[in-house]
mmCIF file of C-alpha atoms in Angstrom:
data_model
loop_
_atom_site.group_PDB
_atom_site.id
_atom_site.type_symbol
_atom_site.label_atom_id
_atom_site.label_comp_id
_atom_site.label_asym_id
_atom_site.label_seq_id
_atom_site.Cartn_x
_atom_site.Cartn_y
_atom_site.Cartn_z
ATOM 1 C CA UNK A 285 -9.275 13.950 -0.836
ATOM 2 C CA UNK A 286 -10.933 11.667 1.632
ATOM 3 C CA UNK A 287 -14.378 11.780 3.089
ATOM 4 C CA UNK A 288 -16.275 10.429 5.981
ATOM 5 C CA UNK A 289 -19.186 8.258 6.677
ATOM 6 C CA UNK A 290 -20.012 5.264 8.780
ATOM 7 C CA UNK A 291 -18.646 1.997 7.362
ATOM 8 C CA UNK A 292 -22.049 0.964 5.997
ATOM 9 C CA UNK A 293 -22.749 4.264 4.254
ATOM 10 C CA UNK A 294 -21.306 3.155 0.916
ATOM 11 C CA UNK A 295 -23.455 1.022 -1.333
ATOM 12 C CA UNK A 296 -21.712 -2.289 -2.121
ATOM 13 C CA UNK A 297 -20.035 -3.228 -5.385
ATOM 14 C CA UNK A 298 -20.008 -1.103 -8.543
ATOM 15 C CA UNK A 299 -22.768 1.174 -7.273
ATOM 16 C CA UNK A 300 -20.415 3.311 -5.173
ATOM 17 C CA UNK A 301 -20.576 7.020 -5.857
ATOM 18 C CA UNK A 302 -18.560 10.071 -4.792
ATOM 19 C CA UNK A 303 -19.429 11.880 -1.591
ATOM 20 C CA UNK A 304 -20.323 15.163 -3.284
ATOM 21 C CA UNK A 305 -20.580 16.769 -6.674
ATOM 22 C CA UNK A 306 -17.425 18.134 -8.349
ATOM 23 C CA UNK A 307 -18.669 21.680 -7.732
ATOM 24 C CA UNK A 308 -19.379 21.141 -4.046
ATOM 25 C CA UNK A 309 -16.786 23.140 -2.033
ATOM 26 C CA UNK A 310 -17.957 21.865 1.352
ATOM 27 C CA UNK A 311 -15.599 20.572 3.953
ATOM 28 C CA UNK A 312 -16.470 17.143 5.214
ATOM 29 C CA UNK A 313 -15.556 15.408 8.428
ATOM 30 C CA UNK A 314 -13.620 12.160 8.161
ATOM 31 C CA UNK A 315 -13.499 10.413 11.492
ATOM 32 C CA UNK A 316 -12.653 13.519 13.477
ATOM 33 C CA UNK A 317 -10.626 15.222 10.749
ATOM 34 C CA UNK A 318 -12.006 18.012 8.605
ATOM 35 C CA UNK A 319 -10.640 18.016 5.069
ATOM 36 C CA UNK A 320 -11.707 19.193 1.638
ATOM 37 C CA UNK A 321 -12.763 16.993 -1.229
ATOM 38 C CA UNK A 322 -10.651 17.018 -4.359
ATOM 39 C CA UNK A 323 -12.838 18.420 -7.191
ATOM 40 C CA UNK A 324 -12.734 15.529 -9.666
ATOM 41 C CA UNK A 325 -15.420 14.852 -12.231
ATOM 42 C CA UNK A 326 -16.308 11.236 -11.613
ATOM 43 C CA UNK A 327 -17.916 9.212 -14.363
ATOM 44 C CA UNK A 328 -20.344 6.621 -13.099
ATOM 45 C CA UNK A 329 -19.511 4.031 -10.450
ATOM 46 C CA UNK A 330 -16.415 3.895 -8.283
ATOM 47 C CA UNK A 331 -14.561 0.841 -7.060
ATOM 48 C CA UNK A 332 -14.309 -0.052 -3.377
ATOM 49 C CA UNK A 333 -10.658 -1.014 -2.955
ATOM 50 C CA UNK A 334 -8.317 -2.361 -0.248
ATOM 51 C CA UNK A 335 -4.602 -2.297 -1.107
ATOM 52 C CA UNK A 336 -2.947 -3.714 2.028
ATOM 53 C CA UNK A 337 -3.839 -7.286 2.986
ATOM 54 C CA UNK A 338 -2.018 -10.329 4.294
ATOM 55 C CA UNK A 339 -2.931 -14.013 4.121
ATOM 56 C CA UNK A 340 -1.747 -17.297 5.614
ATOM 57 C CA UNK A 341 0.935 -17.360 2.907
ATOM 58 C CA UNK A 342 2.778 -14.513 4.653
ATOM 59 C CA UNK A 343 6.342 -15.589 5.493
ATOM 60 C CA UNK A 344 6.696 -13.250 8.479
ATOM 61 C CA UNK A 345 3.347 -12.674 10.207
ATOM 62 C CA UNK A 346 0.846 -15.159 11.579
ATOM 63 C CA UNK A 347 -2.345 -14.718 9.559
ATOM 64 C CA UNK A 348 -5.098 -17.347 9.911
ATOM 65 C CA UNK A 349 -7.137 -16.774 6.744
ATOM 66 C CA UNK A 350 -6.498 -18.099 3.249
ATOM 67 C CA UNK A 351 -6.777 -16.140 0.020
ATOM 68 C CA UNK A 352 -10.170 -17.738 -0.604
ATOM 69 C CA UNK A 353 -11.478 -16.736 2.837
ATOM 70 C CA UNK A 354 -10.256 -13.184 2.265
ATOM 71 C CA UNK A 355 -11.954 -13.037 -1.131
ATOM 72 C CA UNK A 356 -15.197 -14.369 0.328
ATOM 73 C CA UNK A 357 -15.228 -11.762 3.077
ATOM 74 C CA UNK A 358 -14.429 -8.757 0.910
ATOM 75 C CA UNK A 359 -17.130 -9.877 -1.525
ATOM 76 C CA UNK A 360 -19.617 -9.970 1.350
ATOM 77 C CA UNK A 361 -18.612 -6.417 2.298
ATOM 78 C CA UNK A 362 -19.031 -5.066 -1.217
ATOM 79 C CA UNK A 363 -15.404 -4.561 -2.190
ATOM 80 C CA UNK A 364 -14.464 -4.625 -5.850
ATOM 81 C CA UNK A 365 -10.677 -5.063 -5.727
ATOM 82 C CA UNK A 366 -7.942 -6.026 -3.281
ATOM 83 C CA UNK A 367 -4.169 -6.206 -3.370
ATOM 84 C CA UNK A 368 -2.468 -9.036 -1.503
ATOM 85 C CA UNK A 369 0.731 -7.673 0.015
ATOM 86 C CA UNK A 370 2.682 -10.274 1.951
ATOM 87 C CA UNK A 371 5.878 -9.258 3.701
ATOM 88 C CA UNK A 372 8.828 -9.454 1.285
ATOM 89 C CA UNK A 373 7.182 -12.075 -0.913
ATOM 90 C CA UNK A 374 4.863 -11.321 -3.806
ATOM 91 C CA UNK A 375 2.173 -13.962 -3.949
ATOM 92 C CA UNK A 376 1.335 -15.313 -7.390
ATOM 93 C CA UNK A 377 -2.342 -14.384 -7.621
ATOM 94 C CA UNK A 378 -2.956 -16.106 -10.962
ATOM 95 C CA UNK A 379 -4.159 -19.396 -9.403
ATOM 96 C CA UNK A 380 -6.811 -17.420 -7.501
ATOM 97 C CA UNK A 381 -8.070 -15.126 -10.257
ATOM 98 C CA UNK A 382 -10.921 -17.364 -11.404
ATOM 99 C CA UNK A 383 -12.118 -17.844 -7.835
ATOM 100 C CA UNK A 384 -11.989 -14.093 -7.227
ATOM 101 C CA UNK A 385 -13.651 -13.338 -10.555
ATOM 102 C CA UNK A 386 -16.544 -15.628 -9.656
ATOM 103 C CA UNK A 387 -17.125 -13.343 -6.675
ATOM 104 C CA UNK A 388 -16.634 -10.159 -8.709
ATOM 105 C CA UNK A 389 -13.324 -9.315 -7.041
ATOM 106 C CA UNK A 390 -10.268 -8.022 -8.912
ATOM 107 C CA UNK A 391 -7.011 -9.380 -7.476
ATOM 108 C CA UNK A 392 -3.968 -7.101 -7.645
ATOM 109 C CA UNK A 393 -0.454 -8.448 -7.022
ATOM 110 C CA UNK A 394 1.678 -6.640 -4.495
ATOM 111 C CA UNK A 395 4.257 -6.925 -1.751
ATOM 112 C CA UNK A 396 5.025 -5.119 1.486
ATOM 113 C CA UNK A 397 8.743 -4.768 0.921
ATOM 114 C CA UNK A 398 11.268 -3.877 3.606
ATOM 115 C CA UNK A 399 13.563 -1.246 2.094
ATOM 116 C CA UNK A 400 16.495 -0.504 4.398
ATOM 117 C CA UNK A 401 14.196 -1.758 7.144
ATOM 118 C CA UNK A 402 11.219 0.411 6.172
ATOM 119 C CA UNK A 403 7.932 -1.032 4.940
ATOM 120 C CA UNK A 404 6.838 0.077 1.472
ATOM 121 C CA UNK A 405 3.886 -1.188 -0.563
ATOM 122 C CA UNK A 406 4.762 -2.086 -4.154
ATOM 123 C CA UNK A 407 1.551 -2.682 -6.080
ATOM 124 C CA UNK A 408 1.228 -4.348 -9.496
ATOM 125 C CA UNK A 409 4.930 -4.609 -10.291
ATOM 126 C CA UNK A 410 6.560 -7.748 -11.733
ATOM 127 C CA UNK A 411 7.264 -10.082 -8.818
ATOM 128 C CA UNK A 412 10.966 -10.642 -9.448
ATOM 129 C CA UNK A 413 11.608 -6.934 -9.877
ATOM 130 C CA UNK A 414 9.672 -5.977 -6.738
ATOM 131 C CA UNK A 415 11.344 -8.615 -4.594
ATOM 132 C CA UNK A 416 14.771 -7.425 -5.793
ATOM 133 C CA UNK A 417 14.279 -3.970 -4.261
ATOM 134 C CA UNK A 418 16.535 -3.543 -1.218
ATOM 135 C CA UNK A 419 17.405 0.163 -1.290
ATOM 136 C CA UNK A 420 15.728 3.383 -2.333
ATOM 137 C CA UNK A 421 18.056 3.492 -5.326
ATOM 138 C CA UNK A 422 16.620 0.097 -6.277
ATOM 139 C CA UNK A 423 13.140 1.547 -5.880
ATOM 140 C CA UNK A 424 13.991 4.432 -8.184
ATOM 141 C CA UNK A 425 15.202 1.933 -10.775
ATOM 142 C CA UNK A 426 12.039 -0.148 -10.409
ATOM 143 C CA UNK A 427 9.901 2.906 -11.074
ATOM 144 C CA UNK A 428 11.767 3.710 -14.281
ATOM 145 C CA UNK A 429 11.604 0.134 -15.579
ATOM 146 C CA UNK A 430 8.076 -0.901 -14.536
ATOM 147 C CA UNK A 431 4.714 0.779 -14.171
ATOM 148 C CA UNK A 432 3.155 0.114 -10.787
ATOM 149 C CA UNK A 433 2.042 1.986 -7.682
ATOM 150 C CA UNK A 434 4.239 2.815 -4.667
ATOM 151 C CA UNK A 435 2.452 3.540 -1.384
ATOM 152 C CA UNK A 436 3.891 4.725 1.928
ATOM 153 C CA UNK A 437 2.113 2.515 4.500
ATOM 154 C CA UNK A 438 1.565 3.704 8.086
ATOM 155 C CA UNK A 439 4.561 6.054 7.618
ATOM 156 C CA UNK A 440 4.482 7.700 11.055
ATOM 157 C CA UNK A 441 3.433 4.868 13.327
ATOM 158 C CA UNK A 442 5.827 4.528 16.301
ATOM 159 C CA UNK A 443 7.546 1.333 15.168
ATOM 160 C CA UNK A 444 11.012 0.929 13.610
ATOM 161 C CA UNK A 445 9.679 -0.436 10.303
ATOM 162 C CA UNK A 446 7.876 2.798 9.394
ATOM 163 C CA UNK A 447 9.314 5.222 6.852
ATOM 164 C CA UNK A 448 9.212 8.494 8.817
ATOM 165 C CA UNK A 449 12.250 10.550 7.732
ATOM 166 C CA UNK A 450 12.833 8.345 4.681
ATOM 167 C CA UNK A 451 9.574 9.694 3.281
ATOM 168 C CA UNK A 452 11.025 13.213 3.467
ATOM 169 C CA UNK A 453 14.267 12.083 1.857
ATOM 170 C CA UNK A 454 12.571 10.335 -1.066
ATOM 171 C CA UNK A 455 9.209 12.045 -1.696
ATOM 172 C CA UNK A 456 9.358 11.536 -5.459
ATOM 173 C CA UNK A 457 9.518 7.755 -5.063
ATOM 174 C CA UNK A 458 6.020 7.537 -3.572
ATOM 175 C CA UNK A 459 2.757 7.835 -5.476
ATOM 176 C CA UNK A 460 0.374 7.788 -2.512
ATOM 177 C CA UNK A 461 0.231 7.766 1.281
ATOM 178 C CA UNK A 462 -1.731 5.300 3.360
ATOM 179 C CA UNK A 463 -4.368 6.352 5.846
ATOM 180 C CA UNK A 464 -4.316 3.369 8.199
ATOM 181 C CA UNK A 465 -7.495 1.982 9.752
ATOM 182 C CA UNK A 466 -5.839 1.502 13.143
ATOM 183 C CA UNK A 467 -6.816 4.744 14.867
ATOM 184 C CA UNK A 468 -9.301 5.931 17.441
ATOM 185 C CA UNK A 469 -10.588 9.309 18.507
ATOM 186 C CA UNK A 470 -8.023 9.309 21.305
ATOM 187 C CA UNK A 471 -4.953 7.999 19.487
ATOM 188 C CA UNK A 472 -4.198 8.548 15.824
ATOM 189 C CA UNK A 473 -0.843 8.177 14.096
ATOM 190 C CA UNK A 474 -2.314 9.192 10.724
ATOM 191 C CA UNK A 475 -2.219 12.924 11.380
ATOM 192 C CA UNK A 476 1.358 13.442 10.233
ATOM 193 C CA UNK A 477 0.711 11.278 7.169
ATOM 194 C CA UNK A 478 -2.255 13.457 6.260
ATOM 195 C CA UNK A 479 -0.199 16.634 6.703
ATOM 196 C CA UNK A 480 2.674 15.207 4.647
ATOM 197 C CA UNK A 481 0.347 14.157 1.828
ATOM 198 C CA UNK A 482 -1.218 17.603 1.734
ATOM 199 C CA UNK A 483 2.165 19.335 1.715
ATOM 200 C CA UNK A 484 3.487 17.163 -1.117
ATOM 201 C CA UNK A 485 0.325 16.917 -3.202
ATOM 202 C CA UNK A 486 0.042 13.137 -2.820
ATOM 203 C CA UNK A 487 -3.255 11.256 -2.830
ATOM 204 C CA UNK A 488 -4.343 9.310 0.221
ATOM 205 C CA UNK A 489 -5.499 5.709 0.104
ATOM 206 C CA UNK A 490 -7.459 4.081 2.901
ATOM 207 C CA UNK A 491 -6.115 0.688 3.957
ATOM 208 C CA UNK A 492 -6.765 -1.778 6.749
ATOM 209 C CA UNK A 493 -3.409 -3.618 6.793
ATOM 210 C CA UNK A 494 -5.540 -6.723 7.070
ATOM 211 C CA UNK A 495 -4.160 -9.500 9.277
ATOM 212 C CA UNK A 496 -7.597 -10.623 10.523
ATOM 213 C CA UNK A 497 -10.847 -10.549 8.579
ATOM 214 C CA UNK A 498 -12.483 -8.560 11.365
ATOM 215 C CA UNK A 499 -10.300 -5.582 10.453
ATOM 216 C CA UNK A 500 -12.155 -5.086 7.180
ATOM 217 C CA UNK A 501 -14.857 -2.508 6.739
ATOM 218 C CA UNK A 502 -13.851 0.640 8.645
ATOM 219 C CA UNK A 503 -11.439 2.258 6.171
ATOM 220 C CA UNK A 504 -11.180 1.841 2.398
ATOM 221 C CA UNK A 505 -10.656 3.698 -0.874
ATOM 222 C CA UNK A 506 -13.118 4.569 -3.619
ATOM 223 C CA UNK A 507 -11.300 4.657 -6.942
ATOM 224 C CA UNK A 508 -12.616 6.107 -10.200
ATOM 225 C CA UNK A 509 -11.351 3.379 -12.538
ATOM 226 C CA UNK A 510 -12.259 0.355 -14.569
ATOM 227 C CA UNK A 511 -11.969 -2.963 -12.670
ATOM 228 C CA UNK A 512 -8.429 -3.679 -13.832
ATOM 229 C CA UNK A 513 -5.193 -3.613 -11.775
ATOM 230 C CA UNK A 514 -3.317 -1.218 -14.066
ATOM 231 C CA UNK A 515 -6.332 1.090 -14.379
ATOM 232 C CA UNK A 516 -6.771 1.221 -10.602
ATOM 233 C CA UNK A 517 -3.108 2.092 -10.071
ATOM 234 C CA UNK A 518 -3.206 4.766 -12.779
ATOM 235 C CA UNK A 519 -6.345 6.328 -11.304
ATOM 236 C CA UNK A 520 -4.791 6.576 -7.852
ATOM 237 C CA UNK A 521 -1.659 8.168 -9.287
ATOM 238 C CA UNK A 522 -3.898 10.716 -11.000
ATOM 239 C CA UNK A 523 -5.680 11.449 -7.726
ATOM 240 C CA UNK A 524 -9.003 9.907 -8.715
ATOM 241 C CA UNK A 525 -9.471 8.401 -5.271
ATOM 242 C CA UNK A 526 -11.405 9.230 -2.114
ATOM 243 C CA UNK A 527 -11.141 7.592 1.288
ATOM 244 C CA UNK A 528 -13.984 6.395 3.475
ATOM 245 C CA UNK A 529 -12.995 5.995 7.098
ATOM 246 C CA UNK A 530 -14.318 5.864 10.642
ATOM 247 C CA UNK A 531 -12.317 5.526 13.865
ATOM 248 C CA UNK A 532 -12.429 2.312 15.836
ATOM 249 C CA UNK A 533 -13.023 2.230 19.572
ATOM 250 C CA UNK A 534 -10.075 2.717 21.890
ATOM 251 C CA UNK A 535 -10.482 -0.774 23.441
ATOM 252 C CA UNK A 536 -10.630 -2.281 19.950
ATOM 253 C CA UNK A 537 -7.473 -0.426 18.990
ATOM 254 C CA UNK A 538 -5.647 -1.712 22.075
ATOM 255 C CA UNK A 539 -6.826 -5.244 21.342
ATOM 256 C CA UNK A 540 -5.551 -5.110 17.762
ATOM 257 C CA UNK A 541 -2.223 -3.649 18.849
ATOM 258 C CA UNK A 542 -1.797 -6.393 21.427
ATOM 259 C CA UNK A 543 -3.011 -9.415 19.491
ATOM 260 C CA UNK A 544 -2.904 -8.756 15.759
ATOM 261 C CA UNK A 545 -0.443 -6.152 14.545
ATOM 262 C CA UNK A 546 2.621 -7.552 16.369
ATOM 263 C CA UNK A 547 1.281 -11.008 15.549
ATOM 264 C CA UNK A 548 4.655 -12.680 15.697
ATOM 265 C CA UNK A 549 5.063 -11.813 19.389
ATOM 266 C CA UNK A 550 1.901 -13.448 20.676
ATOM 267 C CA UNK A 551 2.065 -16.246 18.123
ATOM 268 C CA UNK A 552 5.483 -17.147 19.501
ATOM 269 C CA UNK A 553 3.921 -17.318 22.968
ATOM 270 C CA UNK A 554 1.162 -19.581 21.658
ATOM 271 C CA UNK A 555 -1.571 -16.986 22.124
ATOM 272 C CA UNK A 556 -4.230 -16.273 19.526
ATOM 273 C CA UNK A 557 -3.211 -19.012 17.101
ATOM 274 C CA UNK A 558 -6.766 -19.486 15.914
ATOM 275 C CA UNK A 559 -7.143 -15.806 14.982
#
């Protein structure tokens, strides 16, 4: 369901195409994984999508870039759509839609919600309803009352905010599993997520968990959909998504772990405030 290729192998904007024909049974190498492609019949172009980003509006993490800077950078890299997913606050993206549209970027509302302490991506739900989710029972109610996309982000990373066993307890509440860009050939916490997604028949989405603009461009999703938030979510639910990914270097991974991902720690110490 996800395929490989160096970060620059995908043609920018709406000219993206699937990695192989629907009849091609080959196995392809993604990073250093070997997985099979899902045999979908894609019609025309695919959208380059990132569904896990943070901006300076984030109430919990230090993030130096604005929405406009993020939009500018993803446009430069040939993305077609992004979701902005602040921690526990859903940003109103309406004031930014015209700016994004002028750069051919679709903005998707979202939030990285802490549910009993576990991070969960809620994409394209009504803001008030998404922010009211505190428990997995609340999440089940949200899914029955609203049509959005629920993603398990970095579910098996070794930090307390990751889902881990909660993913096993509530598999039906999740539409997709995140393949996180923060991995190298030596260290990779995505392996269990990949195995879980395979075992449960869930699509993978490639996300960068963007806290710095330099994180963009190594892992993303290609989605077979029209450039519309609801259409993108529906396509992912239906499995019409492939992942493009490449590992980062081990030193780069250590740098990001130390300076970006636990941003609150070093920000508190006054280190790295300029991003």
